Short mmCIF file of N, CA, C and O in Angstrom, two decimals:
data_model
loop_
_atom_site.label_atom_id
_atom_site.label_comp_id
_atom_site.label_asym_id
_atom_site.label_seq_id
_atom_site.Cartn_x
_atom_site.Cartn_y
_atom_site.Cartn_z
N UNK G 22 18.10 7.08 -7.63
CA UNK G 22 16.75 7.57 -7.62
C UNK G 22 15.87 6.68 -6.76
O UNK G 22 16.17 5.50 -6.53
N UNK G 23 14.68 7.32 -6.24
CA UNK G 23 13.80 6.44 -5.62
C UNK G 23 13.29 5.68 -6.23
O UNK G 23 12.83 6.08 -7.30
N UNK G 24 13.08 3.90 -5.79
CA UNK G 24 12.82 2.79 -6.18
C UNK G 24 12.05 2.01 -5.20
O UNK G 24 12.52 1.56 -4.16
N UNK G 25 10.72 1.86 -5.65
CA UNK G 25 10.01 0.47 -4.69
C UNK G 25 9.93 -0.76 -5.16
O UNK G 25 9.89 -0.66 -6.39
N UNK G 26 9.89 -1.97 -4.80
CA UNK G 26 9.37 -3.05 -5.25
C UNK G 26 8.86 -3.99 -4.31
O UNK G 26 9.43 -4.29 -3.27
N UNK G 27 7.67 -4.50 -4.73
CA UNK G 27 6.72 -5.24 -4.32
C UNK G 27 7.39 -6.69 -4.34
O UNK G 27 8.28 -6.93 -5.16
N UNK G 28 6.98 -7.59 -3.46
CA UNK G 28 7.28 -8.47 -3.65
C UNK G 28 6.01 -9.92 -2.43
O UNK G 28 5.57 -9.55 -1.34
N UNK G 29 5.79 -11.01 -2.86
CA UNK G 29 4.82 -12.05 -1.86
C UNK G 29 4.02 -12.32 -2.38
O UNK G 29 3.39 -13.30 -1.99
N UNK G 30 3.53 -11.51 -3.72
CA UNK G 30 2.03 -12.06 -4.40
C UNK G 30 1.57 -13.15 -4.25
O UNK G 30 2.46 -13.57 -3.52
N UNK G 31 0.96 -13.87 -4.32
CA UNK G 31 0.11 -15.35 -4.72
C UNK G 31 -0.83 -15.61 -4.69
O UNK G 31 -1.69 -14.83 -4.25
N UNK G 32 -1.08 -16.68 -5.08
CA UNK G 32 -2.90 -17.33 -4.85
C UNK G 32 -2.87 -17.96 -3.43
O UNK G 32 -2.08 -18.74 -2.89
N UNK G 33 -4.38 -17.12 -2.85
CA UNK G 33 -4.67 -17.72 -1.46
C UNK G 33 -5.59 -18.16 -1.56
O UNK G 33 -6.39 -17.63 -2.34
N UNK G 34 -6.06 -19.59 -0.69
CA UNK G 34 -7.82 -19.71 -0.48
C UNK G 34 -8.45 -18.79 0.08
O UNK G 34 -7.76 -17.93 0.63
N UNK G 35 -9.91 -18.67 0.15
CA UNK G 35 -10.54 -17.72 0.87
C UNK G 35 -10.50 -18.00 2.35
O UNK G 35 -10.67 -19.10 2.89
N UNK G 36 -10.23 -16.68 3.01
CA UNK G 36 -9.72 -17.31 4.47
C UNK G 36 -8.78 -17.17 5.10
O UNK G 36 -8.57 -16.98 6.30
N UNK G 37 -8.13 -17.27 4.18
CA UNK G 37 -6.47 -17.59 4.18
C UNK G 37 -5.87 -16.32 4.32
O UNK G 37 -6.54 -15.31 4.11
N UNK G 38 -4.40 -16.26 4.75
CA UNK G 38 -3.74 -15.64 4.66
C UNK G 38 -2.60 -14.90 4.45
O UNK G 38 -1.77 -15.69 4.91
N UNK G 39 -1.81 -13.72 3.99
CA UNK G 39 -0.46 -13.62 2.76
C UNK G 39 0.16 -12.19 3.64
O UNK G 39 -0.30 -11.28 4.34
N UNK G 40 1.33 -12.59 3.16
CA UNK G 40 2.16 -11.12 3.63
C UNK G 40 2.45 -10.37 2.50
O UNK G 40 2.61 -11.27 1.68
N UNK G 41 2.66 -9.19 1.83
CA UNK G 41 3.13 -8.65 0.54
C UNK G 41 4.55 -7.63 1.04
O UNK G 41 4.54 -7.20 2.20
N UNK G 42 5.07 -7.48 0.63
CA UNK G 42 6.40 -6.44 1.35
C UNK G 42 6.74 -5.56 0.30
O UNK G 42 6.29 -5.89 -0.80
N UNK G 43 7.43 -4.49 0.36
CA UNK G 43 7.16 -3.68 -0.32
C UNK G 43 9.21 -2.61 0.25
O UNK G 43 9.52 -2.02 1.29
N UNK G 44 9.88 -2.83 -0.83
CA UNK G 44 10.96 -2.46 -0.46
C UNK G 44 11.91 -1.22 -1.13
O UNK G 44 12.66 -1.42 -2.09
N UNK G 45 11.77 -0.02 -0.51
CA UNK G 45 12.33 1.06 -1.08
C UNK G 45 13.84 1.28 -0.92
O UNK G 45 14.55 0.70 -0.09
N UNK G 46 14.28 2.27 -1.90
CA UNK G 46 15.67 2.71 -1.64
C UNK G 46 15.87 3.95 -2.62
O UNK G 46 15.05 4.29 -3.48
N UNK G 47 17.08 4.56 -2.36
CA UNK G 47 16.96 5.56 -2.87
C UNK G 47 16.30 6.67 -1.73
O UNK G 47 16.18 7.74 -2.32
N UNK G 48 16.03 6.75 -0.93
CA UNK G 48 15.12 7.71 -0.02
C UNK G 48 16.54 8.95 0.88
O UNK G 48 17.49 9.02 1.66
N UNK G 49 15.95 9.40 0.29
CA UNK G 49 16.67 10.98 0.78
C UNK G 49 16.22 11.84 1.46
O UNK G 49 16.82 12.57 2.25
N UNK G 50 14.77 11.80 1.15
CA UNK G 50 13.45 12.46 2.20
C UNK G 50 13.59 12.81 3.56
O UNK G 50 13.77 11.90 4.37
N UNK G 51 13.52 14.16 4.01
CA UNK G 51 13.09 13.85 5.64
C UNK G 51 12.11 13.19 5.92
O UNK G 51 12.22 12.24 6.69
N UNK G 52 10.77 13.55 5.31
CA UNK G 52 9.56 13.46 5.53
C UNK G 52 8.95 13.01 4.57
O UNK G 52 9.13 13.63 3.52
N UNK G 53 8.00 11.77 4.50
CA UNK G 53 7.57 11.24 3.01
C UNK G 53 6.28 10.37 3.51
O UNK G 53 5.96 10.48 4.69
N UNK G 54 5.58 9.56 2.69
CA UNK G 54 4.08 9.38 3.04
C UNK G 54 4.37 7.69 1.74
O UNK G 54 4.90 7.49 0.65
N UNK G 55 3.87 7.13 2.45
CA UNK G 55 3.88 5.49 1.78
C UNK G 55 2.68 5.36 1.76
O UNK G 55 1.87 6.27 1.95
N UNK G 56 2.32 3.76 1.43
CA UNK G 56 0.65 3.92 1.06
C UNK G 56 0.89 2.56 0.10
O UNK G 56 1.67 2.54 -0.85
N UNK G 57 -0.12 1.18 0.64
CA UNK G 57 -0.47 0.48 -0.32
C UNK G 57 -1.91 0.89 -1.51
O UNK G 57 -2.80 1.57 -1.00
N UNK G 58 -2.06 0.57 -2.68
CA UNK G 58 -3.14 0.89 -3.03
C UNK G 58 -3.02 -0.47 -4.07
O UNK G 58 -1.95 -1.01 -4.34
N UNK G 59 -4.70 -1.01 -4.74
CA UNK G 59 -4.87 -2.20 -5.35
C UNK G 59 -5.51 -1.54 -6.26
O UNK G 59 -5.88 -0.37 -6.29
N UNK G 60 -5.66 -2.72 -7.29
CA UNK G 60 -6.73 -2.19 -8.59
C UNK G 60 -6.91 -3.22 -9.06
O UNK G 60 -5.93 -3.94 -9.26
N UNK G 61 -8.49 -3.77 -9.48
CA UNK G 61 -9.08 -5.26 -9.93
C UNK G 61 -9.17 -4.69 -11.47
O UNK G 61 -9.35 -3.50 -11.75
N UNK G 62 -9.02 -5.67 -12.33
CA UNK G 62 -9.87 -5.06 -13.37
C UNK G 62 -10.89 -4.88 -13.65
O UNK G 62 -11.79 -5.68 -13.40
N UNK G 63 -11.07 -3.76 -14.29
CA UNK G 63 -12.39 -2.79 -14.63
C UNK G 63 -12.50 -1.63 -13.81
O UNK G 63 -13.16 -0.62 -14.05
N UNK G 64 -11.74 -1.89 -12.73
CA UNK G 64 -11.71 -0.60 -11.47
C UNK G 64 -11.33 0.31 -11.74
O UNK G 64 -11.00 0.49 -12.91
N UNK G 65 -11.21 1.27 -10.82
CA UNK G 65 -9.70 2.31 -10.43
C UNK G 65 -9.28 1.85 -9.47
O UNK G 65 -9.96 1.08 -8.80
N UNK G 66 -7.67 2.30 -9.02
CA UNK G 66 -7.13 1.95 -8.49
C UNK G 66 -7.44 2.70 -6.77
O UNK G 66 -7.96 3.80 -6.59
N UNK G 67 -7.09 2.03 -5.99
CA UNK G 67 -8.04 2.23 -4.69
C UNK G 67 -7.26 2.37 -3.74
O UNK G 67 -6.52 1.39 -3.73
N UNK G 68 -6.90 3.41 -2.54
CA UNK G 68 -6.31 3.02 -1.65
C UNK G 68 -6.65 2.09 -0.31
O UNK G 68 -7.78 2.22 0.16
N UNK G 69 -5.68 1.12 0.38
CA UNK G 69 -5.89 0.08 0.88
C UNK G 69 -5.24 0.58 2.29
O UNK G 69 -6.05 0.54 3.21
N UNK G 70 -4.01 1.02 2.61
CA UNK G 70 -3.15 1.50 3.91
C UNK G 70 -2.12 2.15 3.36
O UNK G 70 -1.48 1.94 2.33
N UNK G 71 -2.01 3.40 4.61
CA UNK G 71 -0.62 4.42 4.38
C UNK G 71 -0.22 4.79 5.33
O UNK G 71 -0.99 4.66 6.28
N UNK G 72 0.91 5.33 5.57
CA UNK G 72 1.92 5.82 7.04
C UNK G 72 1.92 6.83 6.53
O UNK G 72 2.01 6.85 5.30
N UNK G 73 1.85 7.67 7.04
CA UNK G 73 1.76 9.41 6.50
C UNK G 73 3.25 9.83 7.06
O UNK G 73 4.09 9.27 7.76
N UNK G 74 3.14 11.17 6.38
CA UNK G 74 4.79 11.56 6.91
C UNK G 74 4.95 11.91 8.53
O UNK G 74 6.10 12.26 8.82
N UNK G 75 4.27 11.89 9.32
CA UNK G 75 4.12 12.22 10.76
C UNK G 75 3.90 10.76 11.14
O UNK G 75 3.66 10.60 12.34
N UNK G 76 3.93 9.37 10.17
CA UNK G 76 3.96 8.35 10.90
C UNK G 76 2.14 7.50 11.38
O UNK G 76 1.73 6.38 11.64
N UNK G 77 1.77 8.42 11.29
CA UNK G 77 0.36 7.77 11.68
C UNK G 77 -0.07 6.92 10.45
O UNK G 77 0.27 7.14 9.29
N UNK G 78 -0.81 6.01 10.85
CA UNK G 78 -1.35 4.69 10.12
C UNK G 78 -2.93 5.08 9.72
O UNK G 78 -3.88 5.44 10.41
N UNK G 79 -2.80 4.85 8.37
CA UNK G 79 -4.45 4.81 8.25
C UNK G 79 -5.20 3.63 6.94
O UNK G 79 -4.51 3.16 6.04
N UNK G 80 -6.09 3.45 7.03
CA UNK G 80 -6.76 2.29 6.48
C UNK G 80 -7.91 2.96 6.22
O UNK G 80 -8.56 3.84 6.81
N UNK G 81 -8.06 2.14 4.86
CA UNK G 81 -9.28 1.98 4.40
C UNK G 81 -10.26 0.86 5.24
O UNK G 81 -10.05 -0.18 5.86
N UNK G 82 -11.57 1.79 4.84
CA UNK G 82 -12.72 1.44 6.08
C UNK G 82 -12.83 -0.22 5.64
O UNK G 82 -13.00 -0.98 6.60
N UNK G 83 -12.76 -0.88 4.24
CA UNK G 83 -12.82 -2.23 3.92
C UNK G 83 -11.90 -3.04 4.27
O UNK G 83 -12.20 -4.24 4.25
N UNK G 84 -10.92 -2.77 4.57
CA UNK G 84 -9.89 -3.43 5.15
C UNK G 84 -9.22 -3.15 6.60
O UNK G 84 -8.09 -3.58 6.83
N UNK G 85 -9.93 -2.43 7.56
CA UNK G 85 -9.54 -1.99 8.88
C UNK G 85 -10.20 -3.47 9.71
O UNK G 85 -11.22 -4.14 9.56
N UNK G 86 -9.14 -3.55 10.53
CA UNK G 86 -9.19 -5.02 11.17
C UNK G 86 -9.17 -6.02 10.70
O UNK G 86 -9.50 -7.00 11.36
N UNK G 87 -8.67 -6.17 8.97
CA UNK G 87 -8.26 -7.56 8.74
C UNK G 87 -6.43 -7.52 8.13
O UNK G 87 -5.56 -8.37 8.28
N UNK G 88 -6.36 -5.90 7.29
CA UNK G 88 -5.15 -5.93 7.10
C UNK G 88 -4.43 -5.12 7.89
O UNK G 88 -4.99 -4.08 8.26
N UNK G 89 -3.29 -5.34 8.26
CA UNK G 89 -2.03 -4.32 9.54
C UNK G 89 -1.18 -4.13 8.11
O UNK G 89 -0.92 -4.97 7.25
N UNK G 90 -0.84 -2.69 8.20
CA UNK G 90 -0.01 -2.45 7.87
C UNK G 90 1.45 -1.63 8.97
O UNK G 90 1.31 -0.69 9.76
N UNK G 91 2.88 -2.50 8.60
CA UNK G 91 3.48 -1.69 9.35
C UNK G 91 4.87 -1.37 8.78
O UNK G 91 4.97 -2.09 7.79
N UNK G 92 6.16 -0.54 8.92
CA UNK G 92 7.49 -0.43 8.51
C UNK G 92 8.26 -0.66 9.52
O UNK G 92 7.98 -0.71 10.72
N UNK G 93 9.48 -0.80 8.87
CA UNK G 93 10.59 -1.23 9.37
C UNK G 93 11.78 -0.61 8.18
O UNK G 93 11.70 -0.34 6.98
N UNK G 94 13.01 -0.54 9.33
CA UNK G 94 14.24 0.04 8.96
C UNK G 94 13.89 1.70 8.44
O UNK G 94 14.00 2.09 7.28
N UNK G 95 13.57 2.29 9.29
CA UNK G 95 13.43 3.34 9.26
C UNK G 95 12.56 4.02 7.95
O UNK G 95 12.82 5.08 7.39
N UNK G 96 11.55 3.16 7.66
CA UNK G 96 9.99 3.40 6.90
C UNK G 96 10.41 2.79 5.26
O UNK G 96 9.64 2.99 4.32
N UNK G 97 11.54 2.14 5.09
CA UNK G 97 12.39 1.69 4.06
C UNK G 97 11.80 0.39 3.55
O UNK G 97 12.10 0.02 2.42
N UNK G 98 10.80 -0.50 4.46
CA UNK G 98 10.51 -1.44 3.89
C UNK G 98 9.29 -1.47 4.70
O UNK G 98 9.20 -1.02 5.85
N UNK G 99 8.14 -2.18 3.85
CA UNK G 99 7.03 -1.80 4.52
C UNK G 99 6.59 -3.64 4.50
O UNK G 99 7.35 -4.41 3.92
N UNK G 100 5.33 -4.16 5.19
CA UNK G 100 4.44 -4.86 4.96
C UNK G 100 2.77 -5.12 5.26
O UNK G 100 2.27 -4.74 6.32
N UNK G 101 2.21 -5.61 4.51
CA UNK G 101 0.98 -5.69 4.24
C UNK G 101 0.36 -6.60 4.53
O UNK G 101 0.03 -7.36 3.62
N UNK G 102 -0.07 -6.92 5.97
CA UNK G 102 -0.60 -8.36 6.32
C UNK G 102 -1.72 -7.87 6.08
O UNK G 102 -2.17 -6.77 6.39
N UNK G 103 -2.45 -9.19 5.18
CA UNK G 103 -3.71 -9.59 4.69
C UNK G 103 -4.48 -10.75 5.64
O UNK G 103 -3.97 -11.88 5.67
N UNK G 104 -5.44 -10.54 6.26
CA UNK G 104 -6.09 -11.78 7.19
C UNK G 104 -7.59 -12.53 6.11
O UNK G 104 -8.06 -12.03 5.09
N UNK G 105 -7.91 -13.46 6.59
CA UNK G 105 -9.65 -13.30 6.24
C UNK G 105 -9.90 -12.96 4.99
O UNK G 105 -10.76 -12.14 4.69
N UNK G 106 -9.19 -13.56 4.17
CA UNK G 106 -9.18 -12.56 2.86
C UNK G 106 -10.18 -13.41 2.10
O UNK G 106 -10.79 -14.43 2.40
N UNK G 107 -10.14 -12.53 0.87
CA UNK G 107 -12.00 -12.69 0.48
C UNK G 107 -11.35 -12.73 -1.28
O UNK G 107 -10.22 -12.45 -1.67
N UNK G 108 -12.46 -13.16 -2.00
CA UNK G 108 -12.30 -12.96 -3.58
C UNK G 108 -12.08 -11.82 -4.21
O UNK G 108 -11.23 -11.79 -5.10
N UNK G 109 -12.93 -10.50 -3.81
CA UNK G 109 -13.05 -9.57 -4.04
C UNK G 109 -12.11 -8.69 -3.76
O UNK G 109 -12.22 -7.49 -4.01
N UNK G 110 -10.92 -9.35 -3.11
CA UNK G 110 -9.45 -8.91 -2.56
C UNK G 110 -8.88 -9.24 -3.40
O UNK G 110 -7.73 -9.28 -2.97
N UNK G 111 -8.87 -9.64 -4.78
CA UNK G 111 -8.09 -10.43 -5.74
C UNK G 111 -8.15 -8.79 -6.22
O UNK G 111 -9.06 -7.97 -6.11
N UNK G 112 -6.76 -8.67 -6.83
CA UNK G 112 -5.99 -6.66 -7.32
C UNK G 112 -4.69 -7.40 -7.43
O UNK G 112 -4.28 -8.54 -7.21
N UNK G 113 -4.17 -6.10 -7.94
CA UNK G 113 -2.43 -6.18 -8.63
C UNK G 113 -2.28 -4.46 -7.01
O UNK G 113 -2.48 -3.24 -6.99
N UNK G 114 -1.95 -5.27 -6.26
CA UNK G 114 -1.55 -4.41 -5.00
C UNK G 114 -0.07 -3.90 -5.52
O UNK G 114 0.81 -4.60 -6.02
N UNK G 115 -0.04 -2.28 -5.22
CA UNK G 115 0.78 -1.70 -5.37
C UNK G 115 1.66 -0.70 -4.65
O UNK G 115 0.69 -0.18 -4.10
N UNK G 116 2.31 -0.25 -4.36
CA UNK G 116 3.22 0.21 -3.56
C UNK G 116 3.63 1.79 -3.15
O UNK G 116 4.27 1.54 -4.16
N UNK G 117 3.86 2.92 -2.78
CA UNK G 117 3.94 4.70 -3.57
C UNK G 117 4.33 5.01 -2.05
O UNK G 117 4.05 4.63 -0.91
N UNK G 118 5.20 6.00 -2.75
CA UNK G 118 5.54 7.22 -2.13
C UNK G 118 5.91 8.48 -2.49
O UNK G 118 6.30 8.82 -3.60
N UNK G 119 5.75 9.30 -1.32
CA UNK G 119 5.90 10.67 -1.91
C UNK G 119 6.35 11.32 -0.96
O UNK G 119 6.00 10.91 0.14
N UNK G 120 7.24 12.50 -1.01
CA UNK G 120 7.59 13.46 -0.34
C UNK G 120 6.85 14.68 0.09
O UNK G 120 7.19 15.34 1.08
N UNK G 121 5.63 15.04 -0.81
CA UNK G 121 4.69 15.94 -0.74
C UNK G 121 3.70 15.61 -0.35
O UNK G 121 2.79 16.43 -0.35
N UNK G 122 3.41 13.98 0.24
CA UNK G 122 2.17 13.83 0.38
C UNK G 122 2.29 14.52 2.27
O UNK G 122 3.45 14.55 2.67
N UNK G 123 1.77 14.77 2.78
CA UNK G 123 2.12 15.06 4.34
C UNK G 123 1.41 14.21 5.32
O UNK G 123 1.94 13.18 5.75
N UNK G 124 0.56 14.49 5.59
CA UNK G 124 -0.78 14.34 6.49
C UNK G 124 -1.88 13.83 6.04
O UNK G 124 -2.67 14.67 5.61
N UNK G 125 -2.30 12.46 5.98
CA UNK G 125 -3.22 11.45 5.88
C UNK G 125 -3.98 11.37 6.71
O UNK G 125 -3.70 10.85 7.79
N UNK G 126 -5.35 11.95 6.36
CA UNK G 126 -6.75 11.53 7.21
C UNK G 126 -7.25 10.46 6.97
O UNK G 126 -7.88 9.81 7.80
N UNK G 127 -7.09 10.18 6.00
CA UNK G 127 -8.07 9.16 5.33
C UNK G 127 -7.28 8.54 4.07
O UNK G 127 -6.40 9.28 3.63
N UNK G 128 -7.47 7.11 3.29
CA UNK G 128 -6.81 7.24 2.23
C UNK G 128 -6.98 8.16 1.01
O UNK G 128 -8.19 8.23 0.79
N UNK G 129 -6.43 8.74 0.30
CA UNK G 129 -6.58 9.45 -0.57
C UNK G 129 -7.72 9.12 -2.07
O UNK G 129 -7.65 8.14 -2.82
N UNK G 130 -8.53 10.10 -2.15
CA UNK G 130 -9.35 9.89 -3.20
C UNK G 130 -8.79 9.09 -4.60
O UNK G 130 -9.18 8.12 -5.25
N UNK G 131 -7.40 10.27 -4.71
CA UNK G 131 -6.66 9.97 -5.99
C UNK G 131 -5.72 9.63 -5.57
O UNK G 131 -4.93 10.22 -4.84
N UNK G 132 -5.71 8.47 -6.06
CA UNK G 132 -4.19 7.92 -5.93
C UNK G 132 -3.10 8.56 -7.29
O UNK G 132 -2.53 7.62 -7.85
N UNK G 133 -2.76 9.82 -7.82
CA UNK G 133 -2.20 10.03 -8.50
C UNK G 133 -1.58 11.32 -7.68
O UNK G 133 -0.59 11.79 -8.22
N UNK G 134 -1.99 11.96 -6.48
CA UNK G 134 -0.76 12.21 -5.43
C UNK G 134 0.51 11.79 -4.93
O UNK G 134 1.25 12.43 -4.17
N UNK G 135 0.72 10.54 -5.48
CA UNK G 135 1.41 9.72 -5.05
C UNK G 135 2.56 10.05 -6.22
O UNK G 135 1.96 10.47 -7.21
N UNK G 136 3.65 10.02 -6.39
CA UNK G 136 4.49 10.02 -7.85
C UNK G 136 5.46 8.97 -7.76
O UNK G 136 6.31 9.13 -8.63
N UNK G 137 5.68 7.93 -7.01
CA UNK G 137 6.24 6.89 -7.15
C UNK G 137 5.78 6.04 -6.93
O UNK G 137 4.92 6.14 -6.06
N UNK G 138 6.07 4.39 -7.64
CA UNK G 138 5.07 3.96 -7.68
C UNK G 138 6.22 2.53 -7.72
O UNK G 138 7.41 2.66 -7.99
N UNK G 139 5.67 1.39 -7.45
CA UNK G 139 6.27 -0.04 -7.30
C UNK G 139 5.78 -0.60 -8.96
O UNK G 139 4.86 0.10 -9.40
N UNK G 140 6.00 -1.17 -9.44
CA UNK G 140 5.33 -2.58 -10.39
C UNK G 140 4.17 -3.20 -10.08
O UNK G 140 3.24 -3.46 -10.84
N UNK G 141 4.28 -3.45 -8.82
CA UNK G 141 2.51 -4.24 -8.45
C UNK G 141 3.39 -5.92 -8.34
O UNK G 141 4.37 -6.53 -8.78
N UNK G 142 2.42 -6.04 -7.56
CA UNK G 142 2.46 -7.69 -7.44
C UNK G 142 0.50 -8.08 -6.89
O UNK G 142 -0.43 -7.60 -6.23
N UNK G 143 0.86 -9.24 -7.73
CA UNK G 143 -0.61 -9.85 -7.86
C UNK G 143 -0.68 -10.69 -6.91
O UNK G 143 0.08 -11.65 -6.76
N UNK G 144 -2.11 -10.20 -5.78
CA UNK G 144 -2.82 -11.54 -5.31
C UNK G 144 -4.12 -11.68 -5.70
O UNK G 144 -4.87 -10.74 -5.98
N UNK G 145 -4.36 -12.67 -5.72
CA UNK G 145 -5.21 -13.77 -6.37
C UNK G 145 -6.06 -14.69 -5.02
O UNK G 145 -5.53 -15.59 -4.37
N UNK G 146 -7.37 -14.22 -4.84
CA UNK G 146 -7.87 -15.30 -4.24
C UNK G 146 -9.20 -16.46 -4.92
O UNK G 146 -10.27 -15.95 -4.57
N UNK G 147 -9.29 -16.87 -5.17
CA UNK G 147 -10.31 -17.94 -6.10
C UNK G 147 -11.96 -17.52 -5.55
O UNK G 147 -12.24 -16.82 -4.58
N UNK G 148 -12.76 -18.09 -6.35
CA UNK G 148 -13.59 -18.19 -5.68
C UNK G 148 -14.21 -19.90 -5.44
O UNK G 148 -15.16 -20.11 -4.68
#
């Protein structure tokens, strides 16, 4: 069955900067749609970057030009470079994919489009 897991969490200074990776298997899909998304507590959970099933990259407007997201091994393992990172970047970042998601304009309102989902791994920046 399809399986993600997160993996790089840690505590960064502000400033600083972390890679998170994010590693699937199980993928049978022609066509499927990835997507980091975070959640602080007290929040909802938010989308952050996704590769849509046509491959195009999209970002959230708060994080465009500090985090790249990109894949490798044929969209099987993803990563999440974080630059410049800030307190308010402190979330349990999480991982999803889907076969139905298609075509990404924008990140998705609801992140409950998504039906697979990683564990999360925590970064932590101080203040």
């Amino acid at each position: 069955q399809v399986q993600l897991v997160e993996s790089g969490g840690g505590s960064v200074q502000a400033g600083g900067s972390l890679t998170i990776s994010c590693q699937l298997s199980g993928i049978t899909w022609r066509m499927y749609s990835v997507a980091w998304f975070r959640q602080a507590p007290g929040k909802e959970r938010e989308g952050v970057a996704g590769i849509d099933s046509y491959d195009n990259t999209i970002y959230a407007n708060s994080v465009r030009g500090r985090f790249t997201l990109s894949a490798a091994n044929g969209k099987t393992t993803l990563y999440l470079k974080m630059k410049n990172l800030k307190p308010e970047n402190t979330a349990m970042y999480y991982c999803a994919a889907d076969n139905d998601v298609l075509q990404m304009k924008a990140m998705p309102n609801d992140h409950r489009v998504f039906n697979y989902w990683g564990q999360g791994t925590q970064v932590t920046v101080p203040v």
